[in-house]
Tab-separated table of C-alpha atoms in Angstrom:
chain	number	residue	atom	x	y	z
A	1	UNK	CA	-22.609	18.325	-21.788
A	2	UNK	CA	-20.530	21.035	-20.154
A	3	UNK	CA	-16.924	21.236	-21.341
A	4	UNK	CA	-13.776	22.322	-19.437
A	5	UNK	CA	-10.116	22.438	-20.186
A	6	UNK	CA	-7.124	21.483	-18.028
A	7	UNK	CA	-3.501	20.651	-18.955
A	8	UNK	CA	-3.722	17.331	-17.041
A	9	UNK	CA	-6.427	15.149	-15.525
A	10	UNK	CA	-5.803	12.631	-12.748
A	11	UNK	CA	-8.370	9.921	-12.206
A	12	UNK	CA	-8.496	8.839	-8.557
A	13	UNK	CA	-7.148	10.534	-5.467
A	14	UNK	CA	-5.093	7.692	-3.910
A	15	UNK	CA	-1.381	8.310	-2.977
A	16	UNK	CA	-0.289	7.969	-6.589
A	17	UNK	CA	-2.975	10.272	-7.912
A	18	UNK	CA	-2.652	12.959	-5.363
A	19	UNK	CA	1.288	12.880	-5.480
A	20	UNK	CA	1.065	13.201	-9.258
A	21	UNK	CA	-1.451	15.961	-9.039
A	22	UNK	CA	0.483	17.892	-6.418
A	23	UNK	CA	3.807	17.641	-8.386
A	24	UNK	CA	2.149	18.742	-11.621
A	25	UNK	CA	0.302	21.675	-10.057
A	26	UNK	CA	3.665	22.708	-8.159
A	27	UNK	CA	5.355	22.848	-11.596
A	28	UNK	CA	2.716	25.039	-13.059
A	29	UNK	CA	0.555	22.510	-14.831
A	30	UNK	CA	-3.193	23.201	-14.481
A	31	UNK	CA	-4.444	19.995	-13.006
A	32	UNK	CA	-7.848	18.374	-12.067
A	33	UNK	CA	-8.145	15.341	-9.825
A	34	UNK	CA	-11.392	13.447	-10.046
A	35	UNK	CA	-12.309	11.201	-7.225
A	36	UNK	CA	-15.403	9.056	-7.083
A	37	UNK	CA	-15.666	8.803	-3.256
A	38	UNK	CA	-16.827	11.573	-0.848
A	39	UNK	CA	-13.181	11.975	0.528
A	40	UNK	CA	-9.770	11.775	-0.986
A	41	UNK	CA	-6.946	9.250	-0.154
A	42	UNK	CA	-7.982	5.969	-1.577
A	43	UNK	CA	-6.479	3.414	0.538
A	44	UNK	CA	-4.615	5.944	2.431
A	45	UNK	CA	-7.497	7.586	4.088
A	46	UNK	CA	-9.643	7.519	7.375
A	47	UNK	CA	-13.247	7.065	8.331
A	48	UNK	CA	-14.723	8.765	11.382
A	49	UNK	CA	-16.965	6.181	13.155
A	50	UNK	CA	-18.499	6.658	16.621
A	51	UNK	CA	-15.759	9.047	17.512
A	52	UNK	CA	-12.991	6.878	16.334
A	53	UNK	CA	-10.710	7.144	13.293
A	54	UNK	CA	-10.622	3.999	11.366
A	55	UNK	CA	-7.965	3.555	8.543
A	56	UNK	CA	-9.005	2.191	5.118
A	57	UNK	CA	-5.576	0.927	4.424
A	58	UNK	CA	-2.287	2.666	5.337
A	59	UNK	CA	-1.824	3.357	9.034
A	60	UNK	CA	1.841	4.186	9.254
A	61	UNK	CA	3.878	6.121	6.647
A	62	UNK	CA	7.668	6.421	6.141
A	63	UNK	CA	9.614	9.231	7.545
A	64	UNK	CA	11.865	9.330	4.329
A	65	UNK	CA	11.998	8.228	0.748
A	66	UNK	CA	9.721	9.156	-2.260
A	67	UNK	CA	6.518	9.656	-0.288
A	68	UNK	CA	8.098	12.241	2.214
A	69	UNK	CA	10.063	13.832	-0.740
A	70	UNK	CA	6.777	14.735	-2.685
A	71	UNK	CA	5.570	16.611	0.420
A	72	UNK	CA	8.984	18.436	0.851
A	73	UNK	CA	9.043	19.454	-2.962
A	74	UNK	CA	5.483	20.833	-3.108
A	75	UNK	CA	5.408	22.327	0.366
A	76	UNK	CA	2.616	20.196	1.758
A	77	UNK	CA	2.123	19.688	5.508
A	78	UNK	CA	3.637	16.456	6.816
A	79	UNK	CA	2.315	16.197	10.309
A	80	UNK	CA	3.480	12.801	11.696
A	81	UNK	CA	4.668	11.380	14.947
A	82	UNK	CA	7.362	8.627	14.869
A	83	UNK	CA	6.381	5.539	16.908
A	84	UNK	CA	9.005	3.292	18.695
A	85	UNK	CA	10.304	0.109	17.240
A	86	UNK	CA	7.849	-2.759	17.552
A	87	UNK	CA	8.071	-5.832	19.931
A	88	UNK	CA	7.926	-9.306	18.672
A	89	UNK	CA	5.646	-12.080	20.057
A	90	UNK	CA	6.580	-15.632	19.235
A	91	UNK	CA	4.203	-18.495	20.294
A	92	UNK	CA	2.271	-15.988	22.351
A	93	UNK	CA	5.372	-14.924	24.358
A	94	UNK	CA	7.096	-11.531	24.105
A	95	UNK	CA	10.690	-11.803	23.017
A	96	UNK	CA	13.075	-9.086	24.411
A	97	UNK	CA	15.060	-7.374	21.686
A	98	UNK	CA	17.415	-4.366	21.456
A	99	UNK	CA	15.969	-1.108	20.286
A	100	UNK	CA	18.266	-1.166	17.228
A	101	UNK	CA	19.047	-4.114	14.723
A	102	UNK	CA	15.739	-5.819	15.526
A	103	UNK	CA	15.696	-7.965	12.424
A	104	UNK	CA	19.011	-9.450	13.142
A	105	UNK	CA	18.180	-9.887	16.755
A	106	UNK	CA	14.905	-11.658	16.082
A	107	UNK	CA	16.555	-13.762	13.357
A	108	UNK	CA	19.229	-14.831	15.766
A	109	UNK	CA	16.486	-15.682	18.330
A	110	UNK	CA	14.674	-17.920	15.744
A	111	UNK	CA	17.906	-19.825	14.673
A	112	UNK	CA	18.898	-22.962	16.353
A	113	UNK	CA	22.576	-21.835	16.592
A	114	UNK	CA	25.079	-19.324	15.412
A	115	UNK	CA	26.039	-21.471	12.388
A	116	UNK	CA	22.478	-21.312	11.162
A	117	UNK	CA	22.320	-17.565	11.710
A	118	UNK	CA	25.661	-17.024	9.881
A	119	UNK	CA	24.517	-19.227	6.941
A	120	UNK	CA	21.279	-17.310	6.463
A	121	UNK	CA	22.892	-13.850	6.761
A	122	UNK	CA	25.514	-14.647	4.225
A	123	UNK	CA	22.800	-15.919	1.834
A	124	UNK	CA	20.872	-12.672	2.456
A	125	UNK	CA	23.990	-10.513	2.000
A	126	UNK	CA	24.684	-12.142	-1.413
A	127	UNK	CA	21.095	-11.468	-2.539
A	128	UNK	CA	21.255	-7.929	-1.410
A	129	UNK	CA	24.637	-6.961	-2.757
A	130	UNK	CA	25.440	-9.368	-5.618
A	131	UNK	CA	22.644	-11.120	-7.325
A	132	UNK	CA	18.942	-11.284	-6.506
A	133	UNK	CA	17.258	-14.868	-6.495
A	134	UNK	CA	15.266	-15.999	-9.407
A	135	UNK	CA	11.972	-14.489	-10.015
A	136	UNK	CA	10.644	-17.956	-10.944
A	137	UNK	CA	10.919	-19.378	-7.345
A	138	UNK	CA	9.052	-18.461	-4.165
A	139	UNK	CA	10.666	-16.930	-1.095
A	140	UNK	CA	9.989	-20.128	0.870
A	141	UNK	CA	11.841	-22.292	-1.784
A	142	UNK	CA	14.778	-19.832	-1.694
A	143	UNK	CA	14.908	-20.089	2.167
A	144	UNK	CA	14.522	-23.825	2.179
A	145	UNK	CA	18.049	-23.958	0.600
A	146	UNK	CA	19.481	-22.652	3.767
A	147	UNK	CA	17.146	-23.853	6.621
A	148	UNK	CA	13.978	-25.843	7.428
A	149	UNK	CA	13.730	-24.252	10.870
A	150	UNK	CA	9.951	-23.410	11.265
A	151	UNK	CA	10.714	-20.397	13.350
A	152	UNK	CA	12.988	-18.850	10.751
A	153	UNK	CA	10.367	-19.557	8.098
A	154	UNK	CA	7.783	-17.852	10.343
A	155	UNK	CA	9.838	-14.767	10.473
A	156	UNK	CA	10.290	-14.541	6.830
A	157	UNK	CA	6.562	-15.340	6.262
A	158	UNK	CA	5.721	-12.336	8.459
A	159	UNK	CA	7.846	-9.876	6.669
A	160	UNK	CA	6.739	-11.107	3.328
A	161	UNK	CA	3.045	-10.889	4.267
A	162	UNK	CA	3.560	-7.356	5.622
A	163	UNK	CA	5.445	-5.859	2.830
A	164	UNK	CA	4.376	-7.903	-0.338
A	165	UNK	CA	0.990	-8.862	0.833
A	166	UNK	CA	1.404	-12.450	-0.076
A	167	UNK	CA	2.669	-15.574	1.606
A	168	UNK	CA	6.253	-16.672	1.457
A	169	UNK	CA	5.241	-19.891	-0.376
A	170	UNK	CA	3.540	-17.596	-3.065
A	171	UNK	CA	5.669	-14.502	-3.404
A	172	UNK	CA	8.572	-13.878	-5.815
A	173	UNK	CA	11.959	-14.372	-4.026
A	174	UNK	CA	13.445	-11.695	-6.264
A	175	UNK	CA	10.717	-9.103	-5.412
A	176	UNK	CA	11.269	-9.804	-1.715
A	177	UNK	CA	14.949	-8.826	-1.937
A	178	UNK	CA	14.211	-6.017	-4.392
A	179	UNK	CA	11.898	-4.548	-1.764
A	180	UNK	CA	14.603	-5.064	0.916
A	181	UNK	CA	17.067	-2.999	-1.087
A	182	UNK	CA	14.475	-0.559	-2.520
A	183	UNK	CA	11.380	0.442	-0.662
A	184	UNK	CA	12.358	-0.922	2.807
A	185	UNK	CA	15.841	0.577	2.788
A	186	UNK	CA	14.441	4.077	1.939
A	187	UNK	CA	11.653	3.908	4.447
A	188	UNK	CA	13.319	5.410	7.483
A	189	UNK	CA	11.402	5.531	10.732
A	190	UNK	CA	7.698	4.472	10.759
A	191	UNK	CA	5.315	7.247	11.601
A	192	UNK	CA	1.615	7.770	12.427
A	193	UNK	CA	-0.031	10.709	10.823
A	194	UNK	CA	-1.682	13.186	13.142
A	195	UNK	CA	-5.410	13.028	12.636
A	196	UNK	CA	-5.155	9.895	10.480
A	197	UNK	CA	-3.875	9.228	7.080
A	198	UNK	CA	-6.606	11.453	5.437
A	199	UNK	CA	-4.864	14.528	6.798
A	200	UNK	CA	-1.789	13.863	4.731
A	201	UNK	CA	-3.864	13.341	1.626
A	202	UNK	CA	-5.954	16.514	2.327
A	203	UNK	CA	-2.744	18.480	2.514
A	204	UNK	CA	-1.702	17.262	-0.924
A	205	UNK	CA	-5.154	18.231	-2.265
A	206	UNK	CA	-4.765	21.676	-0.690
A	207	UNK	CA	-1.498	22.153	-2.674
A	208	UNK	CA	-3.238	21.273	-5.901
A	209	UNK	CA	-6.014	23.868	-5.147
A	210	UNK	CA	-3.608	26.606	-4.091
A	211	UNK	CA	-1.712	26.324	-7.445
A	212	UNK	CA	-4.732	26.790	-9.593
A	213	UNK	CA	-5.937	23.229	-9.859
A	214	UNK	CA	-8.999	21.370	-8.612
A	215	UNK	CA	-9.905	18.310	-6.727
A	216	UNK	CA	-13.477	16.986	-7.282
A	217	UNK	CA	-14.899	14.392	-5.043
A	218	UNK	CA	-18.109	12.441	-5.654
A	219	UNK	CA	-17.125	12.702	-9.362
A	220	UNK	CA	-16.150	9.421	-10.987
A	221	UNK	CA	-14.559	9.407	-14.351
A	222	UNK	CA	-16.743	7.313	-16.688
A	223	UNK	CA	-14.840	7.514	-19.857
A	224	UNK	CA	-11.301	8.189	-21.199
A	225	UNK	CA	-11.584	9.921	-24.566
A	226	UNK	CA	-9.337	8.289	-27.217
A	227	UNK	CA	-8.896	9.213	-30.894
A	228	UNK	CA	-6.077	8.151	-33.290
A	229	UNK	CA	-4.471	6.194	-30.387
A	230	UNK	CA	-4.146	9.395	-28.281
A	231	UNK	CA	-6.057	10.388	-25.290
A	232	UNK	CA	-7.824	13.819	-25.502
A	233	UNK	CA	-9.445	13.867	-22.081
A	234	UNK	CA	-12.034	12.222	-19.900
A	235	UNK	CA	-15.776	12.444	-19.106
A	236	UNK	CA	-16.455	13.106	-15.424
A	237	UNK	CA	-19.857	12.424	-13.690
A	238	UNK	CA	-20.121	15.231	-11.253
A	239	UNK	CA	-23.093	15.858	-8.810
A	240	UNK	CA	-24.110	18.601	-11.222
A	241	UNK	CA	-24.033	16.413	-14.352
A	242	UNK	CA	-21.411	15.188	-16.885
A	243	UNK	CA	-18.506	17.274	-17.791
A	244	UNK	CA	-16.135	16.614	-20.736
A	245	UNK	CA	-12.578	17.520	-19.731
A	246	UNK	CA	-10.086	18.232	-22.469
A	247	UNK	CA	-6.576	17.647	-21.437
A	248	UNK	CA	-3.089	17.031	-23.001
A	249	UNK	CA	-2.337	14.229	-20.443
A	250	UNK	CA	-4.514	11.731	-18.495
A	251	UNK	CA	-3.135	9.905	-15.419
A	252	UNK	CA	-5.090	7.017	-14.037
A	253	UNK	CA	-4.850	5.976	-10.345
A	254	UNK	CA	-7.941	3.678	-10.849
A	255	UNK	CA	-5.870	0.549	-11.609
A	256	UNK	CA	-5.076	-0.988	-14.985
A	257	UNK	CA	-8.382	-2.978	-15.251
A	258	UNK	CA	-10.551	-0.072	-14.665
A	259	UNK	CA	-8.399	2.116	-16.869
A	260	UNK	CA	-8.965	-0.314	-19.744
A	261	UNK	CA	-12.694	-0.331	-19.067
A	262	UNK	CA	-12.914	3.414	-19.235
A	263	UNK	CA	-10.809	3.734	-22.535
A	264	UNK	CA	-12.134	0.696	-24.204
A	265	UNK	CA	-10.296	-2.673	-24.762
A	266	UNK	CA	-10.192	-1.961	-28.508
A	267	UNK	CA	-7.509	0.802	-27.979
A	268	UNK	CA	-4.959	-1.370	-26.276
A	269	UNK	CA	-2.634	-3.992	-27.895
A	270	UNK	CA	-2.914	-7.754	-27.099
A	271	UNK	CA	0.287	-7.781	-25.029
A	272	UNK	CA	-0.872	-5.013	-22.657
A	273	UNK	CA	-4.274	-6.631	-22.300
A	274	UNK	CA	-2.707	-9.843	-21.366
A	275	UNK	CA	-0.617	-8.171	-18.717
A	276	UNK	CA	-3.767	-6.645	-17.234
A	277	UNK	CA	-5.810	-9.751	-17.406
A	278	UNK	CA	-3.150	-11.839	-15.608
A	279	UNK	CA	-2.962	-9.484	-12.593
A	280	UNK	CA	-4.065	-11.176	-9.277
A	281	UNK	CA	-5.119	-8.908	-6.454
A	282	UNK	CA	-4.272	-9.727	-2.832
A	283	UNK	CA	-6.592	-9.975	0.119
A	284	UNK	CA	-5.871	-8.463	3.620
A	285	UNK	CA	-8.017	-7.929	6.614
A	286	UNK	CA	-8.003	-5.161	9.183
A	287	UNK	CA	-9.798	-5.365	12.534
A	288	UNK	CA	-10.285	-2.240	14.595
A	289	UNK	CA	-10.750	-2.953	18.296
A	290	UNK	CA	-11.606	-0.298	20.882
A	291	UNK	CA	-11.056	-0.321	24.748
A	292	UNK	CA	-10.797	1.832	27.713
A	293	UNK	CA	-7.177	1.166	28.053
A	294	UNK	CA	-4.427	-0.184	25.678
A	295	UNK	CA	-4.731	-3.956	25.218
A	296	UNK	CA	-0.922	-4.033	25.148
A	297	UNK	CA	1.861	-2.017	26.740
A	298	UNK	CA	3.450	-0.988	23.445
A	299	UNK	CA	1.993	0.833	20.337
A	300	UNK	CA	3.337	-1.764	17.806
A	301	UNK	CA	3.712	-5.534	18.088
A	302	UNK	CA	4.660	-8.191	15.378
A	303	UNK	CA	3.305	-11.737	15.813
A	304	UNK	CA	4.980	-14.853	14.458
A	305	UNK	CA	3.659	-18.387	14.134
A	306	UNK	CA	-0.038	-17.304	14.209
A	307	UNK	CA	-2.913	-18.542	12.219
A	308	UNK	CA	-3.507	-15.356	10.317
A	309	UNK	CA	-2.505	-12.190	12.277
A	310	UNK	CA	0.690	-10.270	11.232
A	311	UNK	CA	0.836	-7.428	13.605
A	312	UNK	CA	-1.109	-4.962	15.785
A	313	UNK	CA	-0.770	-1.232	16.122
A	314	UNK	CA	-2.110	1.003	18.960
A	315	UNK	CA	-1.658	4.609	17.375
A	316	UNK	CA	-3.828	6.314	20.008
A	317	UNK	CA	-0.976	5.551	22.373
A	318	UNK	CA	1.124	7.966	20.223
A	319	UNK	CA	-1.413	10.268	18.556
A	320	UNK	CA	-4.104	11.885	20.615
A	321	UNK	CA	-7.482	12.319	18.951
A	322	UNK	CA	-7.650	9.059	17.180
A	323	UNK	CA	-10.046	7.925	19.840
A	324	UNK	CA	-12.348	9.710	22.224
A	325	UNK	CA	-10.755	10.778	25.477
A	326	UNK	CA	-10.337	7.754	27.758
A	327	UNK	CA	-10.551	5.339	24.935
A	328	UNK	CA	-7.974	3.539	22.727
A	329	UNK	CA	-8.187	2.119	19.259
A	330	UNK	CA	-6.151	-0.806	17.957
A	331	UNK	CA	-5.586	-1.956	14.317
A	332	UNK	CA	-4.653	-5.600	13.734
A	333	UNK	CA	-3.821	-6.904	10.323
A	334	UNK	CA	-4.023	-10.508	8.865
A	335	UNK	CA	-3.738	-12.233	5.548
A	336	UNK	CA	-5.211	-15.645	4.342
A	337	UNK	CA	-3.217	-18.839	4.213
A	338	UNK	CA	-3.571	-18.769	0.316
A	339	UNK	CA	-3.964	-15.695	-1.699
A	340	UNK	CA	-5.091	-17.591	-4.648
A	341	UNK	CA	-8.661	-18.856	-4.565
A	342	UNK	CA	-11.759	-18.045	-2.622
A	343	UNK	CA	-12.075	-17.219	1.109
A	344	UNK	CA	-14.683	-17.907	3.812
A	345	UNK	CA	-14.717	-14.468	5.350
A	346	UNK	CA	-16.421	-15.526	8.576
A	347	UNK	CA	-13.704	-18.096	8.944
A	348	UNK	CA	-10.954	-15.587	8.271
A	349	UNK	CA	-12.386	-13.173	10.888
A	350	UNK	CA	-12.715	-16.153	13.449
A	351	UNK	CA	-9.057	-17.034	12.985
A	352	UNK	CA	-7.890	-13.533	13.262
A	353	UNK	CA	-9.870	-13.145	16.448
A	354	UNK	CA	-8.407	-16.333	17.790
A	355	UNK	CA	-4.891	-14.948	17.170
A	356	UNK	CA	-5.812	-11.851	19.121
A	357	UNK	CA	-6.930	-14.000	22.044
A	358	UNK	CA	-3.740	-16.000	21.948
A	359	UNK	CA	-1.259	-13.163	21.587
A	360	UNK	CA	-2.928	-10.310	23.356
A	361	UNK	CA	-3.813	-11.446	26.855
A	362	UNK	CA	-6.367	-8.689	27.618
A	363	UNK	CA	-8.325	-9.513	24.530
A	364	UNK	CA	-11.113	-12.114	24.871
A	365	UNK	CA	-14.334	-12.394	22.949
A	366	UNK	CA	-17.874	-13.889	23.187
A	367	UNK	CA	-18.442	-16.989	20.876
A	368	UNK	CA	-17.860	-16.323	17.120
A	369	UNK	CA	-21.569	-16.598	16.234
A	370	UNK	CA	-21.934	-13.152	17.728
A	371	UNK	CA	-19.824	-11.690	15.062
A	372	UNK	CA	-22.267	-8.897	14.361
A	373	UNK	CA	-20.902	-7.176	17.596
A	374	UNK	CA	-17.942	-8.855	19.281
A	375	UNK	CA	-17.523	-7.778	22.851
A	376	UNK	CA	-14.344	-8.337	24.805
A	377	UNK	CA	-13.643	-8.169	28.462
A	378	UNK	CA	-11.919	-4.885	28.083
A	379	UNK	CA	-13.102	-3.625	24.672
A	380	UNK	CA	-14.965	-4.157	21.561
A	381	UNK	CA	-14.351	-5.058	17.831
A	382	UNK	CA	-15.540	-1.936	16.274
A	383	UNK	CA	-14.893	-2.579	12.538
A	384	UNK	CA	-13.743	-5.323	10.264
A	385	UNK	CA	-12.321	-4.238	6.871
A	386	UNK	CA	-11.796	-6.859	4.110
A	387	UNK	CA	-9.585	-5.676	1.146
A	388	UNK	CA	-9.919	-7.760	-1.898
A	389	UNK	CA	-11.477	-7.845	-5.348
A	390	UNK	CA	-12.035	-4.375	-6.669
A	391	UNK	CA	-10.680	-2.852	-3.487
A	392	UNK	CA	-7.558	-4.989	-2.772
A	393	UNK	CA	-4.450	-4.041	-0.799
A	394	UNK	CA	-2.313	-4.958	-3.796
A	395	UNK	CA	-3.698	-4.965	-7.345
A	396	UNK	CA	-0.685	-6.740	-9.000
A	397	UNK	CA	0.532	-9.087	-6.369
A	398	UNK	CA	4.101	-10.192	-7.014
A	399	UNK	CA	3.690	-13.974	-7.042
A	400	UNK	CA	6.699	-16.018	-8.344
A	401	UNK	CA	7.005	-15.293	-12.101
A	402	UNK	CA	5.085	-12.078	-12.152
A	403	UNK	CA	6.301	-9.088	-14.164
A	404	UNK	CA	5.725	-5.474	-13.188
A	405	UNK	CA	3.600	-3.322	-15.396
A	406	UNK	CA	4.818	-0.012	-16.868
A	407	UNK	CA	3.428	3.496	-16.050
A	408	UNK	CA	2.915	4.276	-19.814
A	409	UNK	CA	0.046	2.658	-21.748
A	410	UNK	CA	-0.217	1.949	-25.391
A	411	UNK	CA	-2.422	5.039	-25.674
A	412	UNK	CA	-0.348	8.094	-26.183
A	413	UNK	CA	-0.457	10.583	-23.183
A	414	UNK	CA	-2.356	8.084	-21.040
A	415	UNK	CA	-0.343	7.047	-17.983
A	416	UNK	CA	-0.903	4.990	-14.931
A	417	UNK	CA	0.144	5.518	-11.211
A	418	UNK	CA	-0.197	3.517	-8.116
A	419	UNK	CA	0.930	0.219	-6.595
A	420	UNK	CA	-0.203	-1.860	-9.643
A	421	UNK	CA	2.542	-0.256	-11.843
A	422	UNK	CA	5.315	0.169	-9.314
A	423	UNK	CA	8.836	-0.866	-10.630
A	424	UNK	CA	10.570	-3.729	-8.991
A	425	UNK	CA	11.327	-3.145	-5.375
A	426	UNK	CA	8.537	-0.492	-5.165
A	427	UNK	CA	5.493	-2.455	-6.028
A	428	UNK	CA	3.266	-1.301	-3.135
A	429	UNK	CA	2.650	0.962	-0.289
A	430	UNK	CA	2.923	4.742	0.070
A	431	UNK	CA	6.564	4.788	-1.206
A	432	UNK	CA	5.933	2.909	-4.351
A	433	UNK	CA	2.808	4.775	-5.259
A	434	UNK	CA	4.641	8.171	-4.698
A	435	UNK	CA	7.497	6.883	-6.914
A	436	UNK	CA	5.254	6.078	-9.888
A	437	UNK	CA	3.746	9.542	-9.494
A	438	UNK	CA	7.220	11.156	-9.710
A	439	UNK	CA	8.256	8.860	-12.775
A	440	UNK	CA	4.980	9.911	-14.644
A	441	UNK	CA	5.219	13.538	-13.829
A	442	UNK	CA	8.904	13.800	-14.898
A	443	UNK	CA	8.065	12.039	-18.187
A	444	UNK	CA	5.129	14.435	-18.810
A	445	UNK	CA	7.449	17.502	-18.161
A	446	UNK	CA	10.128	16.047	-20.434
A	447	UNK	CA	7.592	15.386	-23.085
A	448	UNK	CA	6.194	18.924	-22.803
A	449	UNK	CA	9.788	20.363	-22.981
A	450	UNK	CA	10.492	18.344	-26.160
A	451	UNK	CA	7.256	19.648	-27.676
A	452	UNK	CA	8.180	23.316	-26.851
A	453	UNK	CA	11.623	22.766	-28.362
A	454	UNK	CA	10.197	21.202	-31.568
A	455	UNK	CA	7.748	24.102	-31.878
A	456	UNK	CA	10.527	26.640	-31.447
A	457	UNK	CA	12.668	24.882	-34.104
A	458	UNK	CA	9.638	24.891	-36.495
A	459	UNK	CA	9.067	28.580	-35.797
A	460	UNK	CA	12.587	29.439	-36.469
A	461	UNK	CA	12.648	27.516	-39.726
A	462	UNK	CA	9.513	29.451	-40.790
């Protein structure tokens, strides 16, 4: 088996992995990123299909916060275009809202009167600035203390499903408000990447290579090497054969369950394994629809009181090149009524399609039994993406009572990054993944500095 040596190895090239790799390489650490897929990016990537660019997860990215800060620090290209504030559709009808302060405006619209609006806003202000709700109750249970108005509950359900990837009757009320004051507050304006999300990920990979590191694709890590409760490297299965990589630090962006599989359960303590085994992934569906003209007059719409659909984006209205000339691509997102349990995928798709028909007037389809190729009056359903199981939207969904996992593992020098190990308020999305990368890299650099100081003292004593 061929052997190579790096200072650090990153398993997986998702947002957490590439942000960690770029930060390390920028700070002078010789770094290898090993990716099993043909392209980098994980769930922040793009597929070219029939001339259209289809996302495999993230469509929009934040203009500020931890994700953008990594690009600024390492000098990676961050080519994005801001899209305008979205429009809301309630019961199939567009609601007129001001350009700024849309949440307060739509909340006011959903409330029965000013007294109800004031009561809810006061409760939210206390949760934001004084004390978060209990982690043991759901967001729906928290909201029921202040209103049973189904329109208000539909609004909170939508925000919860979009950011937490769980329903309001399942998600932790504490996590919802942690995200409001953490990830959402830092997000800034929402932007579409030029050329699709993969272009941002490729710019991070370019930084790693330019600083003396490597990014290998089609190269899955098969084993994390452990001896005396310390990691000493990984085995990577490359197209040219297995390679044993020796490294002082290993960072896994493969998710906790896969990390345990690669290192061996015998190397982890029972508490850590219990946390990993209790994680519950979430399910989300993305449908890509193409047409000769936009199916709506605005690039971002949010839908309330639907069966499944959360929102729809038309990035080709903002970014040229995501669709062939004279064509447009739409991404609509939905989640199931229950994140726990099993789903009938055909039924989930049918309900999503019905929501498109009810909320987007230009969209109409043939009967559901022609699902293999749905054709609309003005366009076609090009692609249906279902993210669950081993490729979920969220690996460690913050249901009521959940506890976030740490970036450190019981194995010395083995770290984790990505949405599964985001701290409270940062459990998912590109900002949370980037934050975990920074936390891990800072810890690695501090640990290396302590080792250098210890060696210097030992040399001085000698």
